[in-house]
mmCIF file of C-alpha atoms in Angstrom:
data_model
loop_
_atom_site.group_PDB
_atom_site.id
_atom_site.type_symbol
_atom_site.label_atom_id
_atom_site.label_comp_id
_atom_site.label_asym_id
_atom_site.label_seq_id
_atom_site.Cartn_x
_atom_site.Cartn_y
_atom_site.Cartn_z
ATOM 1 C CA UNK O 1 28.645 7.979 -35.140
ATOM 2 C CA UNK O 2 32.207 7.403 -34.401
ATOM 3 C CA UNK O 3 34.715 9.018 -36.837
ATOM 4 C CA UNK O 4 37.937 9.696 -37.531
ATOM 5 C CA UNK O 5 38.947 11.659 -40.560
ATOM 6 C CA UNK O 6 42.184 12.521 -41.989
ATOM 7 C CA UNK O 7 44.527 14.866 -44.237
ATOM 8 C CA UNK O 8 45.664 14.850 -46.590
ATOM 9 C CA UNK O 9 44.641 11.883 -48.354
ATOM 10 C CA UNK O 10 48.375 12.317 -50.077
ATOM 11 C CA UNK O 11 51.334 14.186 -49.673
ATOM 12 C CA UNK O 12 54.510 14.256 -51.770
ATOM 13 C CA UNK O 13 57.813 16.326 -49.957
ATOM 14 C CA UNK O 14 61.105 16.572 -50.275
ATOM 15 C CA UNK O 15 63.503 15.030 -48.266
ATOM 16 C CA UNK O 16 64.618 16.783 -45.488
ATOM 17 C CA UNK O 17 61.817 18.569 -45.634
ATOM 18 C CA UNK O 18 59.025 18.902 -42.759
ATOM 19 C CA UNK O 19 55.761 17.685 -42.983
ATOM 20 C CA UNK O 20 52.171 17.370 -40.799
ATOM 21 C CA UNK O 21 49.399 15.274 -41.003
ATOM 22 C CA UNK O 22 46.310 15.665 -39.427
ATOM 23 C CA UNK O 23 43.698 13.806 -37.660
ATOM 24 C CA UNK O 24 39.932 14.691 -36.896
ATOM 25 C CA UNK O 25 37.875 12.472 -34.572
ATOM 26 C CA UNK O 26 34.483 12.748 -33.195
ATOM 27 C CA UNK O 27 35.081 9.467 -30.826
ATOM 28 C CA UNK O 28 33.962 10.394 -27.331
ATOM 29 C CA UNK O 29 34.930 9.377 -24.678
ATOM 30 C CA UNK O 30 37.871 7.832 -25.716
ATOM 31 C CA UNK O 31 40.653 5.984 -24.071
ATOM 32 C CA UNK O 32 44.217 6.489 -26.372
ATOM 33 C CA UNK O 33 44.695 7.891 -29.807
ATOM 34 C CA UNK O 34 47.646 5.755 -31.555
ATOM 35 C CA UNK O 35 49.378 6.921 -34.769
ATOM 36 C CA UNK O 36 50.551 3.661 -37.075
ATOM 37 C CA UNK O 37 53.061 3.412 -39.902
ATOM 38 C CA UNK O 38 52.228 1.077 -42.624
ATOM 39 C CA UNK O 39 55.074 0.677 -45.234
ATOM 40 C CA UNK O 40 53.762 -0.695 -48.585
ATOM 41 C CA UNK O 41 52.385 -4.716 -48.533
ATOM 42 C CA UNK O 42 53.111 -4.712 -45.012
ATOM 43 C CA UNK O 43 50.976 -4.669 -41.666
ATOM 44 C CA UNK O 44 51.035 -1.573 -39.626
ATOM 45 C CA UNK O 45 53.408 -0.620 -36.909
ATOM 46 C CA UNK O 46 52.372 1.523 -33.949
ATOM 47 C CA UNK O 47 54.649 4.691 -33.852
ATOM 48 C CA UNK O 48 53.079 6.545 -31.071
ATOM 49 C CA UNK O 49 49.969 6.325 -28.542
ATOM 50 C CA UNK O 50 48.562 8.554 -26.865
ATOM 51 C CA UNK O 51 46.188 8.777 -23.774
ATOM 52 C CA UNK O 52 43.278 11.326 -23.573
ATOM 53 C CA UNK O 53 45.461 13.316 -20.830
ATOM 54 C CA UNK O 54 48.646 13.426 -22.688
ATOM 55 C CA UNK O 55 49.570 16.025 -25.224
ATOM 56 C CA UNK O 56 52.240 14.844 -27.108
ATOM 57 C CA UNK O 57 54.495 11.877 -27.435
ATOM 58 C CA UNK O 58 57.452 11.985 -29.749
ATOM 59 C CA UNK O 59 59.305 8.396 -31.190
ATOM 60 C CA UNK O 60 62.626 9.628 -32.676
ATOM 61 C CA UNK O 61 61.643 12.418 -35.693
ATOM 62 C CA UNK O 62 58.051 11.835 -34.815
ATOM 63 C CA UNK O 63 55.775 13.919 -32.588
ATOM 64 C CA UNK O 64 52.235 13.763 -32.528
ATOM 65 C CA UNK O 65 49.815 16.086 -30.508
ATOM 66 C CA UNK O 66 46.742 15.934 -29.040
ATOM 67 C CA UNK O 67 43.755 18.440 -28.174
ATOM 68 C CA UNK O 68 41.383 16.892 -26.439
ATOM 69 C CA UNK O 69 39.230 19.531 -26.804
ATOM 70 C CA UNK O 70 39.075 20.602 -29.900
ATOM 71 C CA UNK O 71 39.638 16.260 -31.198
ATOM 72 C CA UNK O 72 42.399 16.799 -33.117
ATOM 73 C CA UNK O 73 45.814 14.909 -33.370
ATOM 74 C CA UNK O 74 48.976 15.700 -35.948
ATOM 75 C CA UNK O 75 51.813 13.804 -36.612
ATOM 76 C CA UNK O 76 54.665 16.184 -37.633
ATOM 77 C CA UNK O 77 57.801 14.295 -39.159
ATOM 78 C CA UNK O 78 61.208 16.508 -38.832
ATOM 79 C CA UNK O 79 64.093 16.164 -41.359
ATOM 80 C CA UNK O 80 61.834 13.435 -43.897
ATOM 81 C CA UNK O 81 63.804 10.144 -44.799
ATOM 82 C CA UNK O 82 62.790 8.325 -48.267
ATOM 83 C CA UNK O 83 62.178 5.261 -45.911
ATOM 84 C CA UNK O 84 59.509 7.707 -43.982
ATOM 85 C CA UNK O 85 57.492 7.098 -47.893
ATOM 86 C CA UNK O 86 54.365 5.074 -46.020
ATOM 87 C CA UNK O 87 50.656 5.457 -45.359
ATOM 88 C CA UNK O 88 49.983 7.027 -41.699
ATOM 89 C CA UNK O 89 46.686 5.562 -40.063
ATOM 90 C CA UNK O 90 45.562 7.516 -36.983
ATOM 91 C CA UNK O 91 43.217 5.139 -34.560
ATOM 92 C CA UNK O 92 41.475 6.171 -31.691
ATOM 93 C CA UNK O 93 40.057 3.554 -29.106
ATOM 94 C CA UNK O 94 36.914 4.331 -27.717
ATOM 95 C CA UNK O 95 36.476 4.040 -23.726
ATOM 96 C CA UNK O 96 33.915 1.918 -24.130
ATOM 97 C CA UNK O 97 33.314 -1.024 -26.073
ATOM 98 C CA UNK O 98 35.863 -3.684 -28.362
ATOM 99 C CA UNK O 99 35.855 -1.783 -31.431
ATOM 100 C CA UNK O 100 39.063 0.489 -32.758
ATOM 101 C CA UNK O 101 37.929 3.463 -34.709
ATOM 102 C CA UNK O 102 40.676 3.987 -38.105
ATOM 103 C CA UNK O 103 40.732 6.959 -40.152
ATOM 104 C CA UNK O 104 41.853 6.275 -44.283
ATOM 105 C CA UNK O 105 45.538 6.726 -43.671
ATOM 106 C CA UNK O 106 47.271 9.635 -45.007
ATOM 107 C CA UNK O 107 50.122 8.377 -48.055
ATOM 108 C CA UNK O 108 53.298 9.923 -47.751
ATOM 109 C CA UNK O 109 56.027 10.288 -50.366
ATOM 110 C CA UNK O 110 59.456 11.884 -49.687
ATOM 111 C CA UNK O 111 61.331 12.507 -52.611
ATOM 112 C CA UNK O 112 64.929 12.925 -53.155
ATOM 113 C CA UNK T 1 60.959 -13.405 -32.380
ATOM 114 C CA UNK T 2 57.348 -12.552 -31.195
ATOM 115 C CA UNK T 3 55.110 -12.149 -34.816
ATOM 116 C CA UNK T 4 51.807 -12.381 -35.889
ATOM 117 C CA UNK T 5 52.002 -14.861 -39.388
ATOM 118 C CA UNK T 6 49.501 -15.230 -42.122
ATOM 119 C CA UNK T 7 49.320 -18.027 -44.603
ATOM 120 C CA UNK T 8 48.841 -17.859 -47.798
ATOM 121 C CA UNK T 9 50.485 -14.210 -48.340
ATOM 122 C CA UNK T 10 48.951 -14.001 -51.826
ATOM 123 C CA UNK T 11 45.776 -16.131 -53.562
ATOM 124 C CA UNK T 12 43.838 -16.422 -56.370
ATOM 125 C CA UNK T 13 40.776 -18.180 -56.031
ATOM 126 C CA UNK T 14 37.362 -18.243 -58.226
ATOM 127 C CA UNK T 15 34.047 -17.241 -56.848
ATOM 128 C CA UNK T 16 32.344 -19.827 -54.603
ATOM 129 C CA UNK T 17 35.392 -21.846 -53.777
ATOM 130 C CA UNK T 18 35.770 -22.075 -50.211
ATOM 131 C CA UNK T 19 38.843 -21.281 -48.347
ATOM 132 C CA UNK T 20 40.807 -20.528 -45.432
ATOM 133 C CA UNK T 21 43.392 -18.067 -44.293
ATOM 134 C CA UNK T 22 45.563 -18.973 -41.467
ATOM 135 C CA UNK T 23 46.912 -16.296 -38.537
ATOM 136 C CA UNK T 24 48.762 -17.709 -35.563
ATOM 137 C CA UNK T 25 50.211 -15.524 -32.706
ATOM 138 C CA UNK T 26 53.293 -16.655 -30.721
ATOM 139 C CA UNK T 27 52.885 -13.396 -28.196
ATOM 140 C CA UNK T 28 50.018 -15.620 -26.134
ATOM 141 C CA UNK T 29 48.180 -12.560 -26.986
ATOM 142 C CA UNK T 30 44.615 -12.932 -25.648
ATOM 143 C CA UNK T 31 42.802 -10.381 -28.456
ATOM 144 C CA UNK T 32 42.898 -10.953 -32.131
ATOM 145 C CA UNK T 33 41.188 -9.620 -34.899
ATOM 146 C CA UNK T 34 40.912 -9.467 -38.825
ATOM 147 C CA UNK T 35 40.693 -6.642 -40.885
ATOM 148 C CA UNK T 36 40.235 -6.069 -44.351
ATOM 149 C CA UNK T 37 41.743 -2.692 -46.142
ATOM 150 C CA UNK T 38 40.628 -1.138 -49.307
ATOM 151 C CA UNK T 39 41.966 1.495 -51.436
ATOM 152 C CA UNK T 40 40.144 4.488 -49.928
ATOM 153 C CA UNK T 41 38.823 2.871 -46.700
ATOM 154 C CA UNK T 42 41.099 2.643 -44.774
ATOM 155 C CA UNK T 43 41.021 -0.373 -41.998
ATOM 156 C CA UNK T 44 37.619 -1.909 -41.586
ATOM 157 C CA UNK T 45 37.326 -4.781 -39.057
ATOM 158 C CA UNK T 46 35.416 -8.120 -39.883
ATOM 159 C CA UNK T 47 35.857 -9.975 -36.707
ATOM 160 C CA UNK T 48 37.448 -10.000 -33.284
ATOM 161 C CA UNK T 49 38.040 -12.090 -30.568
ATOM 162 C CA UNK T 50 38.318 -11.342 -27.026
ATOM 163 C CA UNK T 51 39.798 -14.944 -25.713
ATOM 164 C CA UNK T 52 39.689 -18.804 -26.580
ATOM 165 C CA UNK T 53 35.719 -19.392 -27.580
ATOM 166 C CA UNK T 54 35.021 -15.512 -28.094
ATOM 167 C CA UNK T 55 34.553 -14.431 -31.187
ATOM 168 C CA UNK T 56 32.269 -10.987 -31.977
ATOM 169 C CA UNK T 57 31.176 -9.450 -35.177
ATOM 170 C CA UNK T 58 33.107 -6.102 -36.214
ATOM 171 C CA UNK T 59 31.899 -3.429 -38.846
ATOM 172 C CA UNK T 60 31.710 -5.887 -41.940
ATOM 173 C CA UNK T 61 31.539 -9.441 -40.649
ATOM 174 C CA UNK T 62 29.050 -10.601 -43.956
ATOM 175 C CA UNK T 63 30.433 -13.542 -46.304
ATOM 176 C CA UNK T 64 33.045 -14.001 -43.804
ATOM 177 C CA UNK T 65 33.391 -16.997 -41.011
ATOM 178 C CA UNK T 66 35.930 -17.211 -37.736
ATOM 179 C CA UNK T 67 37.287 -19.790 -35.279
ATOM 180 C CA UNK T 68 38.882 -19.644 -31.900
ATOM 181 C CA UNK T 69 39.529 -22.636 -30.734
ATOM 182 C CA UNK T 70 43.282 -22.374 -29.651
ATOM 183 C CA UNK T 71 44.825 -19.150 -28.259
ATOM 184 C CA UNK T 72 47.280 -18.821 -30.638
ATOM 185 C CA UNK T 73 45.540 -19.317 -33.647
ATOM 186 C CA UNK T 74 42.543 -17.383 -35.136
ATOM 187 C CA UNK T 75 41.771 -18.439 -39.288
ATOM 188 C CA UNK T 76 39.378 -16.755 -41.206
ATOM 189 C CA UNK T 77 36.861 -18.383 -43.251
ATOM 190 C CA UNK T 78 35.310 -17.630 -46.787
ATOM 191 C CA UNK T 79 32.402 -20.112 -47.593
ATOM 192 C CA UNK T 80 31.625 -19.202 -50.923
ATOM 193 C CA UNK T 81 33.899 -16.159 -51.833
ATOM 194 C CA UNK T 82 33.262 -13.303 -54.054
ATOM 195 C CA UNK T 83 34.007 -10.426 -55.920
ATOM 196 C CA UNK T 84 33.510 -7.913 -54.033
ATOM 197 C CA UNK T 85 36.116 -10.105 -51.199
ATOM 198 C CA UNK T 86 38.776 -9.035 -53.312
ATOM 199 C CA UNK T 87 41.185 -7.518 -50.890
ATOM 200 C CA UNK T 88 44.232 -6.878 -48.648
ATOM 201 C CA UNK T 89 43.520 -8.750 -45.175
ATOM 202 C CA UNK T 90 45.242 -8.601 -41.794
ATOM 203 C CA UNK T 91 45.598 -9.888 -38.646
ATOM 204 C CA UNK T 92 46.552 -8.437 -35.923
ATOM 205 C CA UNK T 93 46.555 -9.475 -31.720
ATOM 206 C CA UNK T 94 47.256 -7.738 -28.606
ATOM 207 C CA UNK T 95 47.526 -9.123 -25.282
ATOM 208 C CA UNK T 96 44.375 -7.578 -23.575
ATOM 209 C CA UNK T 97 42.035 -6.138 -26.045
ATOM 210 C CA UNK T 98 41.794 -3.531 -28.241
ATOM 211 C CA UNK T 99 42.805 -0.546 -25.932
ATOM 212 C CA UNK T 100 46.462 -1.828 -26.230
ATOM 213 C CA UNK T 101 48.899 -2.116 -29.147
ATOM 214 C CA UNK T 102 47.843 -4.301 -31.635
ATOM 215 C CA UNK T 103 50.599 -6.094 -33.350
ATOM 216 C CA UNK T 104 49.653 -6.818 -37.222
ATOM 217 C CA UNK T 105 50.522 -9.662 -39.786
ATOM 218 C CA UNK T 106 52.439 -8.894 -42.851
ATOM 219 C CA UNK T 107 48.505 -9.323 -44.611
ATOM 220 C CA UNK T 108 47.157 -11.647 -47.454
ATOM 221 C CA UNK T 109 46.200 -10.178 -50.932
ATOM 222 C CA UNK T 110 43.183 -12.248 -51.851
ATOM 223 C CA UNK T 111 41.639 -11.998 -55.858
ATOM 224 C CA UNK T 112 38.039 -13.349 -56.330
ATOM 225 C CA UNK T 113 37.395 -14.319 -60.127
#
């Protein structure tokens, strides 16, 4: 069964501080991997993708990786903002087939 | 400015009254798709629709109805809500499917009594 699992569940920093969040998947094949932000009572906004070749792929203080081999995928956030405070939903696309595969979302709090 | 919009944004309803929430696309997005998202769940999808006249179950399409008969538009359907429909739902399209960027609603908070 397609899965993708993901941690922590929560996370409280401080800001400025670094954090990573982690994403397991068992999808296989798959076509892209695509990290979303989702600030509170709002949709979700798509930070990075990735394809099943690609390693990394960094939007402004985000990076995410990707091993393929081993199916994970981490977001690491450099230099945290309050406005980073958000859930973090890693989604993989399978190659075959209409249906998105979503992990729980990891919650993120950056203090000050 | 291209956006996904949902109407109502917030509704109370008791169980068994039927009702209908709106989601309209102005991207001419060809996929669109509902979700619902519970505390702990995560994203699960109810329905999706590949193109005018497609529609497709996704992982929990029960109690819940869909429509495509315009591109841009794509309202979901409770016949006789309840309870356990309480929920955060959102739309979302994408202009060729699911393998590509979907671009989400700002969601509808929905409270079955």
């Amino acid at each position: 069964k397609n899965q993708v699992e993901q941690s922590p569940q929560s996370l409280i920093i401080l800001e400025g501080k670094n954090c990573t969040l982690q994403c397991n998947y068992t999808v296989s094949p798959f076509s892209n991997l695509r990290w979303y932000k989702q600030d509170t009572g709002r949709g979700p906004v798509s930070l990075t993708i990735m394809t099943f070749s690609e390693n990394t792929k960094s939007n402004g203080r985000y990076t995410a990786t990707l091993d393929a081999d081993t199916k994970q995928s981490s977001l690491h956030i450099t230099a945290s903002q309050l406005s980073d405070s958000a859930s973090y939903i890693c989604v993989v696309t399978p190659a075959y087939g209409n249906k998105l595969v979503f992990g729980a979302g990891t919650i993120l709090r950056v203090k000050s | 400015e291209a956006q996904v919009t949902q109407n109502p944004r917030y509704l109370i309803t008791v169980t068994g009254k039927k009702l209908t929430v709106t989601c309209s696309q102005n991207m001419n997005h060809e996929y669109m798709s509902w979700y619902r998202q519970d505390p702990g769940l995560g994203l699960r999808q109810i329905y999706y629709s590949m193109n005018v006249e497609v529609t497709d179950k996704g992982d929990v399409p029960e109690g819940y109805k869909v429509s495509r008969k315009e591109k841009r538009n794509f309202p979901l359907i409770l016949e006789s809500p309840s309870p356990n429909q309480t929920s955060l739902y959102f739309c979302a399209s994408s202009f060729n499917g699911p393998v590509e960027t979907q671009y989400f609603g700002p969601g509808t908070r929905l409270l079955v009594l």
